[in-house]
XYZ file of C-alpha atoms in Angstrom:
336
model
C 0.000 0.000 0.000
C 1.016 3.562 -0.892
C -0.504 6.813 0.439
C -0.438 10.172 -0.693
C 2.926 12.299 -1.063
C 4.694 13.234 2.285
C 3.791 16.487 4.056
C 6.579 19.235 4.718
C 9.099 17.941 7.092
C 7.943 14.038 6.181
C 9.422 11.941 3.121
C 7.973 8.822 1.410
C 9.982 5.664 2.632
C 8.676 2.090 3.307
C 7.930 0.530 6.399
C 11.591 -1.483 6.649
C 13.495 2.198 5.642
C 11.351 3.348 8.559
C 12.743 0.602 10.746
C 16.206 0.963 9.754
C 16.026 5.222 10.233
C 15.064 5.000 13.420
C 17.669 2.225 14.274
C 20.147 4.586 12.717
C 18.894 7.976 14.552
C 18.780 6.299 18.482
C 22.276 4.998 17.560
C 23.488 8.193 16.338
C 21.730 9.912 19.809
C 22.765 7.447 22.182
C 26.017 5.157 22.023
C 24.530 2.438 24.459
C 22.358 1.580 21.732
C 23.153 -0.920 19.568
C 21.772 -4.510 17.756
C 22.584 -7.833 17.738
C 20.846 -10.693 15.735
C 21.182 -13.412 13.044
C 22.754 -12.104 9.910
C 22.042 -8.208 10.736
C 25.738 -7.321 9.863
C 27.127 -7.543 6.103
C 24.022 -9.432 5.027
C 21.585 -6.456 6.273
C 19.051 -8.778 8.523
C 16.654 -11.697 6.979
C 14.193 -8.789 5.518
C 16.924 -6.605 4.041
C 15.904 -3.901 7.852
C 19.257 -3.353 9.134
C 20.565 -3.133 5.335
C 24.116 -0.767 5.793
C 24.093 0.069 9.844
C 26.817 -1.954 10.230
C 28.863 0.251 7.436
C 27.697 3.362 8.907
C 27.806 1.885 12.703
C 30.479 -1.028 13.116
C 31.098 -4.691 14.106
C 31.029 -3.769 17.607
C 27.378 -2.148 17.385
C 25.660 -4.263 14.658
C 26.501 -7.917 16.132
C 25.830 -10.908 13.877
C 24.933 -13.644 16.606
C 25.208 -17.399 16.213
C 22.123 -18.795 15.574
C 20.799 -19.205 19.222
C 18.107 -17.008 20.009
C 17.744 -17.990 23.660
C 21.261 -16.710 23.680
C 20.928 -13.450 21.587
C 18.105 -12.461 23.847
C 20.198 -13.404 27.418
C 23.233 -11.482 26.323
C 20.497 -8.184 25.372
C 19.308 -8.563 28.900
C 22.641 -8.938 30.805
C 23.392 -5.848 28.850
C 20.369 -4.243 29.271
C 20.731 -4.421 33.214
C 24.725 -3.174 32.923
C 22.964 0.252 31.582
C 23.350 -0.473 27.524
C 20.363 -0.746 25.479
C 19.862 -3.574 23.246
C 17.805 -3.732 20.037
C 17.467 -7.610 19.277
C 16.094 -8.641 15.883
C 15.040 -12.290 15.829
C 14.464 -13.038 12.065
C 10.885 -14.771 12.725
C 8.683 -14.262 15.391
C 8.231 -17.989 15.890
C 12.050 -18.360 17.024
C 10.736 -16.764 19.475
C 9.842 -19.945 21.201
C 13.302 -20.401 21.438
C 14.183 -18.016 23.699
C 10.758 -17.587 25.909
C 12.497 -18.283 28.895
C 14.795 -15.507 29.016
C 11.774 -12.882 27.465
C 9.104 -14.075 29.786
C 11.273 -15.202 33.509
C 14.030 -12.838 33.014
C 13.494 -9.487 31.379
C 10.085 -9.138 32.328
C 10.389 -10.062 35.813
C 13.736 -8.747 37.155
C 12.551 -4.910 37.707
C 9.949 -6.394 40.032
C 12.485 -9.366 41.991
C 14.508 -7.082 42.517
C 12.614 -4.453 44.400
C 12.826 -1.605 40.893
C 16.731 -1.423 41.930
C 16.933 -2.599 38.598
C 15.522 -1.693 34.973
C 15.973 -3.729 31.333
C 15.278 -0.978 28.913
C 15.307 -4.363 25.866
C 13.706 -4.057 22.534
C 12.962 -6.991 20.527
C 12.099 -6.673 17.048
C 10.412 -9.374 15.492
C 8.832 -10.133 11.869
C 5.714 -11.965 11.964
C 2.332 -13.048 10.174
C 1.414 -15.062 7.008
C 1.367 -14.043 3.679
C 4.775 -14.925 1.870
C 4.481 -18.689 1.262
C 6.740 -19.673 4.438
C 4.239 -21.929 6.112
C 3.374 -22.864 9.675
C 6.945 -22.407 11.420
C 7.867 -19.039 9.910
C 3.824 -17.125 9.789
C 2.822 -17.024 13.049
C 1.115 -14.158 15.223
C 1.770 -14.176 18.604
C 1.450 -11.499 20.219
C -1.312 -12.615 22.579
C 1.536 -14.419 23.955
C 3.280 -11.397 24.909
C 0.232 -9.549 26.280
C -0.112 -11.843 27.832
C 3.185 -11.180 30.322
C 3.200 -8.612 33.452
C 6.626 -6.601 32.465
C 6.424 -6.554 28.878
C 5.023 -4.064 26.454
C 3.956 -4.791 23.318
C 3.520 -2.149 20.303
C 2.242 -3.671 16.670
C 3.483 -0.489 14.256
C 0.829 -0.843 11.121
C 2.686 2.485 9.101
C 5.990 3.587 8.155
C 5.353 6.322 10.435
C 4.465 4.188 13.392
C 7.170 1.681 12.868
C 9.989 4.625 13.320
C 7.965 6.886 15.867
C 6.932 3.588 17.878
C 10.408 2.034 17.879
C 11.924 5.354 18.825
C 9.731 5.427 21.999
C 10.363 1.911 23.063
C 13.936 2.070 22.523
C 13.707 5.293 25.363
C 11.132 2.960 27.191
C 12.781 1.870 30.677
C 10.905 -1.903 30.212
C 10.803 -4.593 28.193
C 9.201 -3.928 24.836
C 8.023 -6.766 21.958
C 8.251 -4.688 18.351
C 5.675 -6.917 16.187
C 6.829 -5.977 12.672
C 4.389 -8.252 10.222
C 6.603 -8.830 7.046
C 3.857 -7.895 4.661
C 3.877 -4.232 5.775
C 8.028 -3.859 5.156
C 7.593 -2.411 1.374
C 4.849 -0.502 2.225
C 5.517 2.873 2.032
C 3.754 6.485 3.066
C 4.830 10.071 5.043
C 7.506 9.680 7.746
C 8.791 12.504 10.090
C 12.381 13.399 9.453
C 13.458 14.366 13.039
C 12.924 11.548 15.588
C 9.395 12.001 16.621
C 8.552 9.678 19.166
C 5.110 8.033 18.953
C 3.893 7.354 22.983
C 3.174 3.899 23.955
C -0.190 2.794 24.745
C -1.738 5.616 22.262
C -4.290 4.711 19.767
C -4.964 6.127 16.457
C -8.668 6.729 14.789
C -7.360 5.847 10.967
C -10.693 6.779 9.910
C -13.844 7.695 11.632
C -17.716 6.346 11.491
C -20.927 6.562 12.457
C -22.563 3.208 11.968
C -19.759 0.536 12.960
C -16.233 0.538 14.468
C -13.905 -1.265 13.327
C -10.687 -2.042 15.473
C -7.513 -4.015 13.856
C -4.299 -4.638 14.466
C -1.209 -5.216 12.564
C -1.846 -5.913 8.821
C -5.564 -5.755 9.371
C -5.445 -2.061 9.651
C -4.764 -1.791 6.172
C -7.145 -4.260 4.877
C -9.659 -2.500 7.382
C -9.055 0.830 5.315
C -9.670 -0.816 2.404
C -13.154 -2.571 3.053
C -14.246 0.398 4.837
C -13.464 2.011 1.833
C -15.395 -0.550 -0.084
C -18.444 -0.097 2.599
C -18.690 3.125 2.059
C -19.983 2.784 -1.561
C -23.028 0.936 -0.437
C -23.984 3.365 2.347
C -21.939 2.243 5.678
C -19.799 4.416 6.974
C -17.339 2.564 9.003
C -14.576 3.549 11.269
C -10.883 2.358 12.031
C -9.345 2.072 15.347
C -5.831 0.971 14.973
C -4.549 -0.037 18.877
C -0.744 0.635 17.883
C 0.247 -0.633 21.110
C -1.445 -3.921 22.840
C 0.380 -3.392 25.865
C -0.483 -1.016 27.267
C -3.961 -1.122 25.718
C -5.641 2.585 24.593
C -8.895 1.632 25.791
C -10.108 4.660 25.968
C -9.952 6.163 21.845
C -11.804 2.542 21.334
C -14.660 3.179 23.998
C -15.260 6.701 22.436
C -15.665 4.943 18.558
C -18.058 2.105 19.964
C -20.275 4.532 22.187
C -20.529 6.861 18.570
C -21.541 3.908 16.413
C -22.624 1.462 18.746
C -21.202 -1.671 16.891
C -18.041 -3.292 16.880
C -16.101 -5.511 14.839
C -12.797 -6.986 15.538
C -10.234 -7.770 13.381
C -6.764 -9.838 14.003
C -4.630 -12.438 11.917
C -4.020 -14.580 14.414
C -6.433 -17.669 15.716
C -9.644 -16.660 17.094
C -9.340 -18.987 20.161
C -7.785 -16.883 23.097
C -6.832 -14.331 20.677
C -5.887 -10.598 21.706
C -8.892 -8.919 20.584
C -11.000 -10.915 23.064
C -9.615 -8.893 25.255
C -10.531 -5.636 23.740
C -14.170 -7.635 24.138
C -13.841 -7.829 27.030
C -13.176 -4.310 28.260
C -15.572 -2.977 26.278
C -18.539 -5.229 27.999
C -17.275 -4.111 30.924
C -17.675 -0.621 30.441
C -19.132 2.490 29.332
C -19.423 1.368 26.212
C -21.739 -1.642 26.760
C -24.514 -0.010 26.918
C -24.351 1.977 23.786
C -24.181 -1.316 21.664
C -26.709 -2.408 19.306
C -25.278 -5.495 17.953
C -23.494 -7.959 19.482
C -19.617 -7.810 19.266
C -18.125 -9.445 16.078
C -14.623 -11.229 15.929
C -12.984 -11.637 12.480
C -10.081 -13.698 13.254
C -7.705 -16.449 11.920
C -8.683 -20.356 11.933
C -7.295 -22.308 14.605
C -5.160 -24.355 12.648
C -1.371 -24.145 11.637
C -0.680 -21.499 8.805
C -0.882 -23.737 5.429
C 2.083 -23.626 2.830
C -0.492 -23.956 -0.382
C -0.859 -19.731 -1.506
C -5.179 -20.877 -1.597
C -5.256 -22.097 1.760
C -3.024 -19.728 3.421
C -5.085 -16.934 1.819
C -8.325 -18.692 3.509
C -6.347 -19.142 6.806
C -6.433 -15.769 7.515
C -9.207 -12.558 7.054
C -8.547 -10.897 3.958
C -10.631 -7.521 2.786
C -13.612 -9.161 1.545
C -14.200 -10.902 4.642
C -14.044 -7.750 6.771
C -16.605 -6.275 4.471
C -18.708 -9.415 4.778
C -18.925 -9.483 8.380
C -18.729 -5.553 9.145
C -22.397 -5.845 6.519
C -23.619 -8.415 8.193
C -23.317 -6.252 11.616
C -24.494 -3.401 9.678
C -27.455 -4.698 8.477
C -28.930 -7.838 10.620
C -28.798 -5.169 13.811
């Protein structure tokens, strides 16, 4: 997807040149910073993100790791809590796995065993979803895993502009913080400060407003969310966008003031329906102002629960695409 041209004091760059920029401005700022992942040096990271830092930045800054990502992620927190601060790429979110003890027992929990005498100010980067043909091991979404964790925040950047300002602001971030990149988005492009404008965890962002249904997505749903609202809009429903930006914390608050204007809700995520984030979005809002304002019941448009196929058909089916959204946002619309 590409939007308009860039504003004064914005360019036009993709969602990985995003990335990288704001790698290359917080090292440039701050000489504790620096990365360390599989093949992030010469060969410029798995996705092409890191791409020259280690020209511009050195050996000693951009560190190619072996391929061991319970180590990469135990050597970012013993550095994290000697006062650097990591950046750790791991080149699929499902490696992930491989390293959950130190994520989940270590980083997120040492501030609080240890009284606050101590801090892990840790960024993980990670690329995730389905979409590119890599099949069940290498197209997973997981951040309700991460959410799921006291100590951890967890941001899911859905623009170019997002991915830089968001990764800015959890590289300053004094915690823990899971950056949920989803590979799809990396060559989009659209408007991107030049300075280093930090976008605030736990801030939502209206992408476009409604009056007869909200819609609230996250990740690469946002997107495809734009694009069947756009869609609804030619036969008479005006639907809004809500995209969360960060899961953890959760803007609850820019979500409750969509659903009390339109007073129906749809939610959208990649990832299996079955304990899925956006329950939990469901969740707050039946508990809360919001409730009684609704007129339909809540909708969930979510992945199947089964493994992400390798066939292109079946991975397409796996997951909502734009003509589902606009299926069951009508269906909302219309039945209630």
């Amino acid at each position: 997807m590409t939007t308009a041209p860039a504003a004064p004091g914005t360019r036009t760059l993709t969602y990985a040149d995003a990335v990288r920029e704001a790698l290359a401005q917080a090292m440039t700022a701050d000489e504790r910073v620096f990365l360390l992942g599989e093949d992030i040096g010469t060969y410029g990271g798995a996705f092409g993100v890191t791409g020259d830092l280690v020209h511009r930045f050195g050996e000693e800054r951009v560190r190619d790791t072996p391929i061991s990502e319970l180590g990469i992620v135990g050597a970012a927190v013993g550095a994290a809590l000697t006062g650097m601060r990591p950046v750790v790429e791991i080149q699929f979110s499902d490696f992930t796995a491989q390293a959950m003890d130190q994520i989940v027992n270590q980083a997120a929990k040492i501030h609080f065993m240890l009284g606050g005498a101590a801090t892990v100010p840790l960024v993980l980067r990670a690329p995730g979803g389905s979409g590119t043909g890599a099949a069940a091991q290498h197209s997973q979404s997981l951040e309700a895993w991460f959410a799921h964790v006291p100590g951890l925040k967890v941001v899911m950047p859905s623009t170019p502009a997002d991915a830089k300002g968001l990764l800015l602001a959890a590289i300053d971030d004094p915690n823990p913080v899971i950056v949920l990149e989803h590979k799809l988005l990396y060559k989009d492009s659209g408007p991107v400060p030049e300075d280093a404008a930090r976008v605030p965890l736990g801030t939502a962002e209206v992408r476009r407003p409604g009056a007869d249904l909200t819609v609230v997505a996250t990740g690469v749903m946002v997107p495809r969310a734009l694009a069947a609202a756009e869609r609804l809009a030619g036969e008479g429903i005006s639907a809004g966008v809500v995209d969360p930006r960060t899961l953890r914390p959760l803007d609850t608050e820019t979500i409750l003031d969509s659903v009390v204007e339109t007073g129906r809700l749809l939610l959208v995520q990649e990832a299996p329906k079955t304990c899925g984030y956006v329950a939990e979005i469901a969740a707050a809002v039946a508990g809360s102002r919001a409730f009684g304002h609704l007129r339909a019941p809540v909708g969930r448009l979510c992945g199947l629960d089964v493994p992400i196929p390798y066939a292109p058909q079946l991975e397409r089916a796996a997951v909502p695409q734009v003509e589902d959204i606009v299926r069951e946002a009508r269906d909302l619309v219309r039945r209630w």
